[in-house]
mmCIF file of C-alpha atoms and ligand atoms in Angstrom:
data_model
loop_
_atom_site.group_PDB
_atom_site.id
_atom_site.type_symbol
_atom_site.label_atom_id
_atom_site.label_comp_id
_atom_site.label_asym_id
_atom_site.label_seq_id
_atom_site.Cartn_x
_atom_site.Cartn_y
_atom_site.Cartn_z
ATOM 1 C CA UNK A 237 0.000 0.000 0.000
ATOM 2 C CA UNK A 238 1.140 3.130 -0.783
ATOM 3 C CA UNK A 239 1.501 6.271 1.980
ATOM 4 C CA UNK A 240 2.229 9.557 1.048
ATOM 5 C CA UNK A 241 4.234 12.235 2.953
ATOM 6 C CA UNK A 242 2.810 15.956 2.149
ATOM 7 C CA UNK A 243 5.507 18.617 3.994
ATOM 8 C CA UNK A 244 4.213 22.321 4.052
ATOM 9 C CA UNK A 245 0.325 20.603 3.716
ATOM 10 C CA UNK A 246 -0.798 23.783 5.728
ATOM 11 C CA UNK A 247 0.678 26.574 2.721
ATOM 12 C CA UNK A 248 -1.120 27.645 0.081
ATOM 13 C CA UNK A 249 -0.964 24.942 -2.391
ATOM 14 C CA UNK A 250 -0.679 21.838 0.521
ATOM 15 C CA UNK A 251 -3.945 22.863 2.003
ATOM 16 C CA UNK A 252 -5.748 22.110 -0.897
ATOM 17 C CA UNK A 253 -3.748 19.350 -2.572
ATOM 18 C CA UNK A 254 -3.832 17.665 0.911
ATOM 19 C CA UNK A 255 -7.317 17.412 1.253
ATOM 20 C CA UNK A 256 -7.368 16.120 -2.906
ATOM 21 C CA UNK A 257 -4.995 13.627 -1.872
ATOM 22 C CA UNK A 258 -6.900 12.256 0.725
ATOM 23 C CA UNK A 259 -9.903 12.088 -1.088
ATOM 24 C CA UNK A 260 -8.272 10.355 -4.265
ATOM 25 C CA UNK A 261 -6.119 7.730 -2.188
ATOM 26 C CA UNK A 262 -8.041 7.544 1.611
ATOM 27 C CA UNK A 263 -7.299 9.583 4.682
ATOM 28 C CA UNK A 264 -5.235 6.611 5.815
ATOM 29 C CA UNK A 265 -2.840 6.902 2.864
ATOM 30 C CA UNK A 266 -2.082 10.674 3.571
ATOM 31 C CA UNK A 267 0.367 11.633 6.741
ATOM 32 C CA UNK A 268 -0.066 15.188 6.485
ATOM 33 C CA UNK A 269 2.763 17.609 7.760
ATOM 34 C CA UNK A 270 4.042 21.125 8.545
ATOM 35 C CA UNK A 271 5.853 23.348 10.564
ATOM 36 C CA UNK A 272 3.289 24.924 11.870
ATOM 37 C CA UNK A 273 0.696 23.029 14.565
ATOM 38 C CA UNK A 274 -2.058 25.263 13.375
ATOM 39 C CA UNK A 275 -2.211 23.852 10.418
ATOM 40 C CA UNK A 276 -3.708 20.675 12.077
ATOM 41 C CA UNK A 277 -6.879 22.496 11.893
ATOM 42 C CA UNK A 278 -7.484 22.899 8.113
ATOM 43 C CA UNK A 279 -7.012 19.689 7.262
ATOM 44 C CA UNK A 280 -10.419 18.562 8.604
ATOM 45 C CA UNK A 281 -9.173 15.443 10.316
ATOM 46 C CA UNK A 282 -6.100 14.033 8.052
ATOM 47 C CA UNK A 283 -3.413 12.498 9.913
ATOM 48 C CA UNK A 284 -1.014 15.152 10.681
ATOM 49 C CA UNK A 285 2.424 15.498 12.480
ATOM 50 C CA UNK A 286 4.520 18.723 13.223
ATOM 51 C CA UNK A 287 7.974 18.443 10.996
ATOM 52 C CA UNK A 288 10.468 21.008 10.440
ATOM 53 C CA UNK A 289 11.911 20.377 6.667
ATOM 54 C CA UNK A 290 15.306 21.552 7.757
ATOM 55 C CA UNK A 291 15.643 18.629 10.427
ATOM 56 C CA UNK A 292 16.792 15.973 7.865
ATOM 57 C CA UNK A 293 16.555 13.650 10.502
ATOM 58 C CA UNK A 294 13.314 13.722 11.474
ATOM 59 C CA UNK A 295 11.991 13.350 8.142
ATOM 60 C CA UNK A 296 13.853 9.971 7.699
ATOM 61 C CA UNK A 297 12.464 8.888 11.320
ATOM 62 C CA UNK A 298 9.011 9.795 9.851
ATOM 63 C CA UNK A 299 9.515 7.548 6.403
ATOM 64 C CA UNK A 300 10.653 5.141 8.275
ATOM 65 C CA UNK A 301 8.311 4.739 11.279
ATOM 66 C CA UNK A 302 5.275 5.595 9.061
ATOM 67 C CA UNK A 303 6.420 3.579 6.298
ATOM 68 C CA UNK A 304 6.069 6.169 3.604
ATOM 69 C CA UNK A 305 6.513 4.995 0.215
ATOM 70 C CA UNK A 306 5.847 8.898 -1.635
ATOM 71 C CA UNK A 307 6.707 12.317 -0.687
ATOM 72 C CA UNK A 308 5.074 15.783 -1.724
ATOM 73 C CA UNK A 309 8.087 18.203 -0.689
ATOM 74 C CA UNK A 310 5.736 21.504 -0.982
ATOM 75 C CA UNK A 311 7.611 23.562 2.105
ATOM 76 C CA UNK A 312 9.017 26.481 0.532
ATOM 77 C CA UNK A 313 9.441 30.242 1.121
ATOM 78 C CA UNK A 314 8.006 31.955 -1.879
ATOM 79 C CA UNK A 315 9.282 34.849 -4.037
ATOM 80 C CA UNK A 316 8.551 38.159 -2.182
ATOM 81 C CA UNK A 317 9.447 37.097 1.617
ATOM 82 C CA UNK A 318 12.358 34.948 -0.302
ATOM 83 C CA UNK A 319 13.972 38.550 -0.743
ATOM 84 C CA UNK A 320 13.542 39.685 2.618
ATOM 85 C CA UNK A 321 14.980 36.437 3.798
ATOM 86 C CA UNK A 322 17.738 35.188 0.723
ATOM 87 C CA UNK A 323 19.775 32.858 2.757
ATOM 88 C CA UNK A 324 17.352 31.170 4.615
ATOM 89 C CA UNK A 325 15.168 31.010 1.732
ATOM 90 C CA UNK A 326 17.919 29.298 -0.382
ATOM 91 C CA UNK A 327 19.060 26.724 2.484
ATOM 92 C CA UNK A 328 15.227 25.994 3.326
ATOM 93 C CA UNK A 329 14.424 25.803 -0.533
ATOM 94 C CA UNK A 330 17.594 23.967 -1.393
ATOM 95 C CA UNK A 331 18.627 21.908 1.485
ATOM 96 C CA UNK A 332 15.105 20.633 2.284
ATOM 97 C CA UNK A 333 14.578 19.444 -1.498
ATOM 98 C CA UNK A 334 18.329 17.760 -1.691
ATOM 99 C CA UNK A 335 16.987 15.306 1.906
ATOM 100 C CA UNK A 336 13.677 14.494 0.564
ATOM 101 C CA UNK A 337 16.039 13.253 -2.836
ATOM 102 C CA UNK A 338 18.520 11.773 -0.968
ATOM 103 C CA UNK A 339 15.828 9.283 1.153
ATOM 104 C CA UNK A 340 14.225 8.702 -1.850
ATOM 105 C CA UNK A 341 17.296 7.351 -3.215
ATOM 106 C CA UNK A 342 17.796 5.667 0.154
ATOM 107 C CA UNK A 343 14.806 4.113 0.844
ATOM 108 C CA UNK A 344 13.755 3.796 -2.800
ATOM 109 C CA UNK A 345 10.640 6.014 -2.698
ATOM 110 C CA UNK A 346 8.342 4.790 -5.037
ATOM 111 C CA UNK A 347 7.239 8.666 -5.719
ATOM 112 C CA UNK A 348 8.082 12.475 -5.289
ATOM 113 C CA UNK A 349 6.492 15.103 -6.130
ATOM 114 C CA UNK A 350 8.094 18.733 -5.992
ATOM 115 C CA UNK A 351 6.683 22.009 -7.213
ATOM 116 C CA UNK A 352 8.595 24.233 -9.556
ATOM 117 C CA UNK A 353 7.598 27.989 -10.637
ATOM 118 C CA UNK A 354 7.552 30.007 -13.450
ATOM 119 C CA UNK A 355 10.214 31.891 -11.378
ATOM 120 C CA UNK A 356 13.431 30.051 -13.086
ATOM 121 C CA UNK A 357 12.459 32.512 -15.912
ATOM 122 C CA UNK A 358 13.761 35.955 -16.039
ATOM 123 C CA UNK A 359 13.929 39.118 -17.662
ATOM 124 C CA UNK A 360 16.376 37.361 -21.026
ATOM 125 C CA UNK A 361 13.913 34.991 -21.382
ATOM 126 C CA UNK A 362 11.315 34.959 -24.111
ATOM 127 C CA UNK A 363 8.264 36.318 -22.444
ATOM 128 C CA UNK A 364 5.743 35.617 -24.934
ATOM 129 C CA UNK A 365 4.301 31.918 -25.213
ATOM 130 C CA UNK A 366 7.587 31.259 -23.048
ATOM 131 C CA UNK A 367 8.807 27.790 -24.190
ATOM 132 C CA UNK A 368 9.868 24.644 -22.138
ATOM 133 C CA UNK A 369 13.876 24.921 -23.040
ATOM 134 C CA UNK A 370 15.368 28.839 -23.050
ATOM 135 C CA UNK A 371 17.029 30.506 -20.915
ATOM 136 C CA UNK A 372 16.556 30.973 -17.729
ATOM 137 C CA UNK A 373 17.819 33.570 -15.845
ATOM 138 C CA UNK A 374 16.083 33.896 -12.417
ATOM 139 C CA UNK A 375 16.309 36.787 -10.916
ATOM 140 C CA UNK A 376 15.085 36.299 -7.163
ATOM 141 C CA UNK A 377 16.460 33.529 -4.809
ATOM 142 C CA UNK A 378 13.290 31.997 -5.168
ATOM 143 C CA UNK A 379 13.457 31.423 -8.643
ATOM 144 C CA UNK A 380 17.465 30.541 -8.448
ATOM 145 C CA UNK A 381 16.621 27.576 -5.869
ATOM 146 C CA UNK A 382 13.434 26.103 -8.318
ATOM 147 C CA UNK A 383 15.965 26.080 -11.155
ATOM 148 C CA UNK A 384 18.659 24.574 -9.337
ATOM 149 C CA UNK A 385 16.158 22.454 -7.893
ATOM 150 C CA UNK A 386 14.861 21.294 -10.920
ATOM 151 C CA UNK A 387 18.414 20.338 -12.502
ATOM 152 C CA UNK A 388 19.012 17.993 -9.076
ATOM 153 C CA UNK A 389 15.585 16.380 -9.283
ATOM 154 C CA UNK A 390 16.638 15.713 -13.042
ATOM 155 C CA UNK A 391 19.853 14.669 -11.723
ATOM 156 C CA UNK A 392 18.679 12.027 -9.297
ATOM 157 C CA UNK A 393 16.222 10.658 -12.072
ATOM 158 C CA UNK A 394 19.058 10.395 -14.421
ATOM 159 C CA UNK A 395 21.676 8.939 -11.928
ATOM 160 C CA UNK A 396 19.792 6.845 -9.448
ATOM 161 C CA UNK A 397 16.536 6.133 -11.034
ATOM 162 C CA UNK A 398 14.368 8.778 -8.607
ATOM 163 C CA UNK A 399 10.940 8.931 -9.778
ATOM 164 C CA UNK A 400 10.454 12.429 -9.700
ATOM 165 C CA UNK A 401 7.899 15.029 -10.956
ATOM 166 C CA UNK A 402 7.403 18.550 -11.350
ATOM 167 C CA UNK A 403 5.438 21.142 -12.275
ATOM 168 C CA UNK A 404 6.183 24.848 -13.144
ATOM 169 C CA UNK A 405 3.102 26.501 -11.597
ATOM 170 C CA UNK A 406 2.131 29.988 -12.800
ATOM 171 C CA UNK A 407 0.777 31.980 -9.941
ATOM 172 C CA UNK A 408 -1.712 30.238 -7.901
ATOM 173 C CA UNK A 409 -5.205 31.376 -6.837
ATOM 174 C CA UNK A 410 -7.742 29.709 -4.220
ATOM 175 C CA UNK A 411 -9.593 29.877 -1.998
ATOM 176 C CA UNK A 412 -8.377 27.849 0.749
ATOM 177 C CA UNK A 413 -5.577 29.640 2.064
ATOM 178 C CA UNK A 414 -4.956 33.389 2.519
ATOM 179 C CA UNK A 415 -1.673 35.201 0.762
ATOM 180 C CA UNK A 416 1.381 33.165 1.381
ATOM 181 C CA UNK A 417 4.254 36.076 0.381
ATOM 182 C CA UNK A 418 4.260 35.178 -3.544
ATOM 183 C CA UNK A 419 4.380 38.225 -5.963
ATOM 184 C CA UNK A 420 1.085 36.926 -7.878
ATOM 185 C CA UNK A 421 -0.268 37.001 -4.833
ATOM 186 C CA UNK A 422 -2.450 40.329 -5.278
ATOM 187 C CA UNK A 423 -4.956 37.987 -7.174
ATOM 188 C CA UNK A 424 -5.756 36.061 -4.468
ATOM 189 C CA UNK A 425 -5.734 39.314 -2.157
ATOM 190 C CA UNK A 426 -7.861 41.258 -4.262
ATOM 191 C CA UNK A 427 -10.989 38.889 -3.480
ATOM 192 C CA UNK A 428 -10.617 38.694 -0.142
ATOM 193 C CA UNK A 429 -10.849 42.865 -0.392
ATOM 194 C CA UNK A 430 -13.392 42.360 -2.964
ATOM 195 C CA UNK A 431 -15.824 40.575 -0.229
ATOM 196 C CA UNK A 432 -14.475 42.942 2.762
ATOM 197 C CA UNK A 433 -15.943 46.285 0.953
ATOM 198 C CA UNK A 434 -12.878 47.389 1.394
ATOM 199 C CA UNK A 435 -10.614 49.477 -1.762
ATOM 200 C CA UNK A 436 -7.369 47.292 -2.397
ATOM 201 C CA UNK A 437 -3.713 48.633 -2.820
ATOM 202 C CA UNK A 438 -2.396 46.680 -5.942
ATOM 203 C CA UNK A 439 1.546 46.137 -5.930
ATOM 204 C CA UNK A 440 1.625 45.605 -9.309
ATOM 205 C CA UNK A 441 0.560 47.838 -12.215
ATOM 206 C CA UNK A 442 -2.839 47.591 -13.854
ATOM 207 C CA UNK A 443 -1.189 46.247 -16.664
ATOM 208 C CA UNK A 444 1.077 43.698 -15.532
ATOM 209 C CA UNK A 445 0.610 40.591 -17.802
ATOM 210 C CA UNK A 446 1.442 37.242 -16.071
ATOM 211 C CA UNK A 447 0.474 33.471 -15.926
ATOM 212 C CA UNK A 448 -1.950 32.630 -13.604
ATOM 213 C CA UNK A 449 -4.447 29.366 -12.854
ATOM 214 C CA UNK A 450 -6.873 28.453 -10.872
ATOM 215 C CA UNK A 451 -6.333 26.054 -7.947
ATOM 216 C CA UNK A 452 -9.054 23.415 -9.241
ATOM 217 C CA UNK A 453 -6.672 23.089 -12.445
ATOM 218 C CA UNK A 454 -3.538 23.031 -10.506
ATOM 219 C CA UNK A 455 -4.826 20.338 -8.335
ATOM 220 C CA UNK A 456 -5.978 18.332 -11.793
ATOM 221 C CA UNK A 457 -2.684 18.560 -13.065
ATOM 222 C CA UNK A 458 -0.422 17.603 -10.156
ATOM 223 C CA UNK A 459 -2.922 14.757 -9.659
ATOM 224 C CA UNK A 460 -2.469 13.868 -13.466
ATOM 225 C CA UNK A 461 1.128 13.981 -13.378
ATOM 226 C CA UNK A 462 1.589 11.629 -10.542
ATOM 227 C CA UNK A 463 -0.534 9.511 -12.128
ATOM 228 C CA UNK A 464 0.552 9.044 -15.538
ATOM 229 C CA UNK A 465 2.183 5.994 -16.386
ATOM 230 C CA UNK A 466 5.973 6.360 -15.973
ATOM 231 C CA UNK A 467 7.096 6.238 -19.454
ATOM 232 C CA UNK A 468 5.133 8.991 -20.394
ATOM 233 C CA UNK A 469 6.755 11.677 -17.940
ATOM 234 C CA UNK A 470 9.351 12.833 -20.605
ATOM 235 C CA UNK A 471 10.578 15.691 -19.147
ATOM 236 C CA UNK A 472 12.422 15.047 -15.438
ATOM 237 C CA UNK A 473 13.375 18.721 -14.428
ATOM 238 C CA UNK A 474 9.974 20.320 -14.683
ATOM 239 C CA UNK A 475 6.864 20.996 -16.912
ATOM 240 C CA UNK A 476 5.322 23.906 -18.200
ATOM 241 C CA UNK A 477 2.040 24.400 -17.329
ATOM 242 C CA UNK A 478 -0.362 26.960 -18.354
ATOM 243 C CA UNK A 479 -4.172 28.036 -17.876
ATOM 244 C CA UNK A 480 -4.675 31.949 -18.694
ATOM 245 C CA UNK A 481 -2.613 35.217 -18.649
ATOM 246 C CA UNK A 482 -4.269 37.996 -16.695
ATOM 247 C CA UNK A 483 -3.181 41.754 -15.290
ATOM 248 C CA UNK A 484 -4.744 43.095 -12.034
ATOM 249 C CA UNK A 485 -7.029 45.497 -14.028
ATOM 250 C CA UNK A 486 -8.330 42.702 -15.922
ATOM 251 C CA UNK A 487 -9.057 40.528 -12.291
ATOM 252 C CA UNK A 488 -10.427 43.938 -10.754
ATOM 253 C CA UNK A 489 -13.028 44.555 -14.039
ATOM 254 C CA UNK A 490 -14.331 40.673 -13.556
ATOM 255 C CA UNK A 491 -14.910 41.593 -10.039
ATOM 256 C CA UNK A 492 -16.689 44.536 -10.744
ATOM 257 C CA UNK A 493 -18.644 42.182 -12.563
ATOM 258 C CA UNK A 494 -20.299 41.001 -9.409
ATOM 259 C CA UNK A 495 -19.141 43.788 -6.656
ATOM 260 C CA UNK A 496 -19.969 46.906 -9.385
ATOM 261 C CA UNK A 497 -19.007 49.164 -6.184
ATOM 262 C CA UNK A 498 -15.848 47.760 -5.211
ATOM 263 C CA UNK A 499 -12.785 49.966 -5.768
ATOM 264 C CA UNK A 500 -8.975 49.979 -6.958
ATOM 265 C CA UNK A 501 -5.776 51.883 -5.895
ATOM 266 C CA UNK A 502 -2.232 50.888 -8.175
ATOM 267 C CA UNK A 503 0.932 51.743 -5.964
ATOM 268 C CA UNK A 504 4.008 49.475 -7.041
ATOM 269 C CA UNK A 505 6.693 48.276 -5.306
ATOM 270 C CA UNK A 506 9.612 46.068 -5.484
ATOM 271 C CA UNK A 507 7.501 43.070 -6.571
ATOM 272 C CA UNK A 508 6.918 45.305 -9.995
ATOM 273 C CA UNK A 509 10.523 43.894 -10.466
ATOM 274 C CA UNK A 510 9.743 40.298 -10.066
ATOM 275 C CA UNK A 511 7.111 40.112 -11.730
ATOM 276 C CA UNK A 512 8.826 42.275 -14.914
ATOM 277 C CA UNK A 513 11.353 39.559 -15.361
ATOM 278 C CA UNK A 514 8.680 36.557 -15.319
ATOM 279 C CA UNK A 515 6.777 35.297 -18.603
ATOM 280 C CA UNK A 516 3.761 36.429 -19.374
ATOM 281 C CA UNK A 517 2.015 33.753 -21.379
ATOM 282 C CA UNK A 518 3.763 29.572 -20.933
ATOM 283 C CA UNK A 519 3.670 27.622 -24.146
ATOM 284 C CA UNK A 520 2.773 23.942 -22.199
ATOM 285 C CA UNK A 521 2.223 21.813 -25.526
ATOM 286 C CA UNK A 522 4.770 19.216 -23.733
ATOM 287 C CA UNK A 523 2.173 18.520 -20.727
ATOM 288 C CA UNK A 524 -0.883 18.759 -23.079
ATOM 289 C CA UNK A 525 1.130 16.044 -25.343
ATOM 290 C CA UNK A 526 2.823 13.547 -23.113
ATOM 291 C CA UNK A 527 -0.175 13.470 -20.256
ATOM 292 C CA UNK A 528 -3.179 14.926 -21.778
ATOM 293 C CA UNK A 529 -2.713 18.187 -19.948
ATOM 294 C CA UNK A 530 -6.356 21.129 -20.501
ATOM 295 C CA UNK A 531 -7.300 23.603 -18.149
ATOM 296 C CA UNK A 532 -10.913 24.146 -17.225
ATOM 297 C CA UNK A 533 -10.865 27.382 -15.921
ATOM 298 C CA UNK A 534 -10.396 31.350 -17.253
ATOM 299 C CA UNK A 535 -10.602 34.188 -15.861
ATOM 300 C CA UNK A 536 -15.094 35.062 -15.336
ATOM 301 C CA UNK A 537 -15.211 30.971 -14.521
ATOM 302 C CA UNK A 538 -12.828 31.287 -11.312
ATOM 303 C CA UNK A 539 -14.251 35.137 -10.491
ATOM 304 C CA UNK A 540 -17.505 33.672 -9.815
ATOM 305 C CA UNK A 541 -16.037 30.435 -7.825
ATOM 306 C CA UNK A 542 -14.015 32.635 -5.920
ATOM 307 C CA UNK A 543 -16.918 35.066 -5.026
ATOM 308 C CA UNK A 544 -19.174 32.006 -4.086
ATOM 309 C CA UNK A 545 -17.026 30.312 -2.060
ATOM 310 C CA UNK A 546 -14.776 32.640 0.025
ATOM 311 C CA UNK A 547 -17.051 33.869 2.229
ATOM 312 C CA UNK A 548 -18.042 30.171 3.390
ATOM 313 C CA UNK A 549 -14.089 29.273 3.519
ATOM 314 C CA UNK A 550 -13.550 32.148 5.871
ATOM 315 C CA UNK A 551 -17.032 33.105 7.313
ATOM 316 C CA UNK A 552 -15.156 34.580 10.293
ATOM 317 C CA UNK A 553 -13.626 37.609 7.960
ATOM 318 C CA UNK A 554 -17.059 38.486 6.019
ATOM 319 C CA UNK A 555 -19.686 38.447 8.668
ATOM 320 C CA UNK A 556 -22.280 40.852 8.274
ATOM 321 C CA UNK A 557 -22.809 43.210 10.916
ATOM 322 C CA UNK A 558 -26.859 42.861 12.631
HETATM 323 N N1 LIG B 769 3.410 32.266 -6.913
HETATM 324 C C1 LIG B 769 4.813 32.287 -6.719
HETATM 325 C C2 LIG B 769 5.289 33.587 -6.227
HETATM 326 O O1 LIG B 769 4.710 34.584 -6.591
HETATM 327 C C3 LIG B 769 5.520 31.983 -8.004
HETATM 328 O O2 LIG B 769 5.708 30.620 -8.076
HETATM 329 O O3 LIG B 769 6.234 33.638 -5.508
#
């Protein structure tokens, strides 16, 4: 039987890939874990243990004692905080991924899963249907530990026969989790403002074009990865992925859509930078072609499922005064 390991299952993309986990393979099958106790809560009753990613150790006492056979490494310090933080965000990026290899190797993991970023790409790369192979010049330590991660999960593929999978997310948006520190980050921000009545300070400029997809379809394609049949995961360092390319005006005007009163302010700052050097459309034909990759959702589709379901996820923040 197979038991997978989810670190960082309370952050933005674990709580929801968590709960999809547990729901496609049985609670039982999931050990859910993160650095943070709290996060106990918002996994509605999946097995869950405290684990600090940079405590090698106790993540091999864990495989072992709980006889883990796959590991989702998701802990990671994304882009924006990454820059307040370099070092530690390179050793926790880095050092975390290189143990999670290194017991797979060991203990001859049947599985890992690691998420990569649009982030390897930077400001020399072709911005414009960006494609799987150019180059990549990363310009936050963020983005410098995804691509370095994604040549060692390559690496232990190539040299000791690692199954290992990746996917280069465009920015994420959900409802489950409130802004982790990532510079697409406004779009999941802007909703929550949206539903408070509140105006919202964009970091970004109206116009800033960038990859973005819905959580749903990020959840369907991680889940589609790991499932495909190994000879048809061609690419061992990490996939593009794409579901729609949107600006902050564009996110605001679909919101408007439903909140006609709500109201914008644009006042960049250094995360204009970050998101300058990053792509702003990901040609994906490689997923699409070698495991049936198609996103379901654009742009009005995941306005109106984030509008519906927000204010349920976090009834606390929107209740109406009597
Ligand atoms: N969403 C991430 C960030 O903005 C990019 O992978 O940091």
């Amino acid at each position: 039987m197979e038991k997978l390991l989810i670190t960082g299952a309370g952050g933005q993309l674990g709580s929801e890939l968590t709960l999809a986990l547990a729901e496609t393979y049985g609670e039982n099958s999931v050990l859910a874990t993160d650095v943070n106790p709290a996060a106990e809560k918002i996994l509605k009753g999946i097995p869950f243990r405290p684990l600090d990613v940079m405590d090698a150790r106790s993540i091999a006492m864990l495989v072992e004692k709980e006889k883990v056979t796959q590991i989702y490494h998701l802990a990671a310090i994304l882009s924006a905080v990454g820059e307040k933080q370099p070092l530690k965000a390179w050793s926790l990026n880095m050092d975390s991924l290189l143990s999670v290899l290194e017991l797979a190797r060991e203990k001859k993991l049947s599985k890992v899963y690691w998420p990569s970023s649009i982030a390897v790409f930077g400001p020399n790369t072709p911005s414009h249907q960006t494609p799987q192979n150019c180059i990549q010049d990363p310009r936050t330590v963020y983005g410098i530990s995804k691509q370095a991660g994604e040549k060692w999960c390559e690496y232990y593929f190539l040299k000791h026969g690692v199954d290992v999978r990746s996917l280069r997310y465009p920015g994420l948006i959900g409802y489950k989790s409130l802004p982790g520190g990532g510079t697409t980050d406004y779009a999941v921000e802007i909703y929550h403002k949206a539903l408070e009545g509140k105006t919202f300070t964009c970091f970004l400029k109206k116009d800033t074009l960038l990859p973005m997809m819905y959580m749903p379809d990020a959840i369907k394609a991680t889940l589609a990865l790991m499932e495909a049949p190994k000879n048809q995961i061609r690419i061992r360092s990490a996939y593009n992925v794409s579901a729609m390319s949107i600006t902050p005006e564009q996110v605001y005007q679909s919101i408007r859509e439903h909140l006609p009163e709500f109201n914008i302010l644009y006042e960049q700052d250094y995360r204009q930078a970050i998101a300058d050097g990053w792509p702003r459309s990901i040609d994906d034909r490689n997923a699409r072609d070698h495991w049936g990759w198609r996103p379901s959702y654009d742009l009005p589709k995941m306005t109106q499922d984030m509008l519906s379901h927000l204010p349920n996820y976090f009834p606390h923040l929107y209740e109406q005064p009597h």
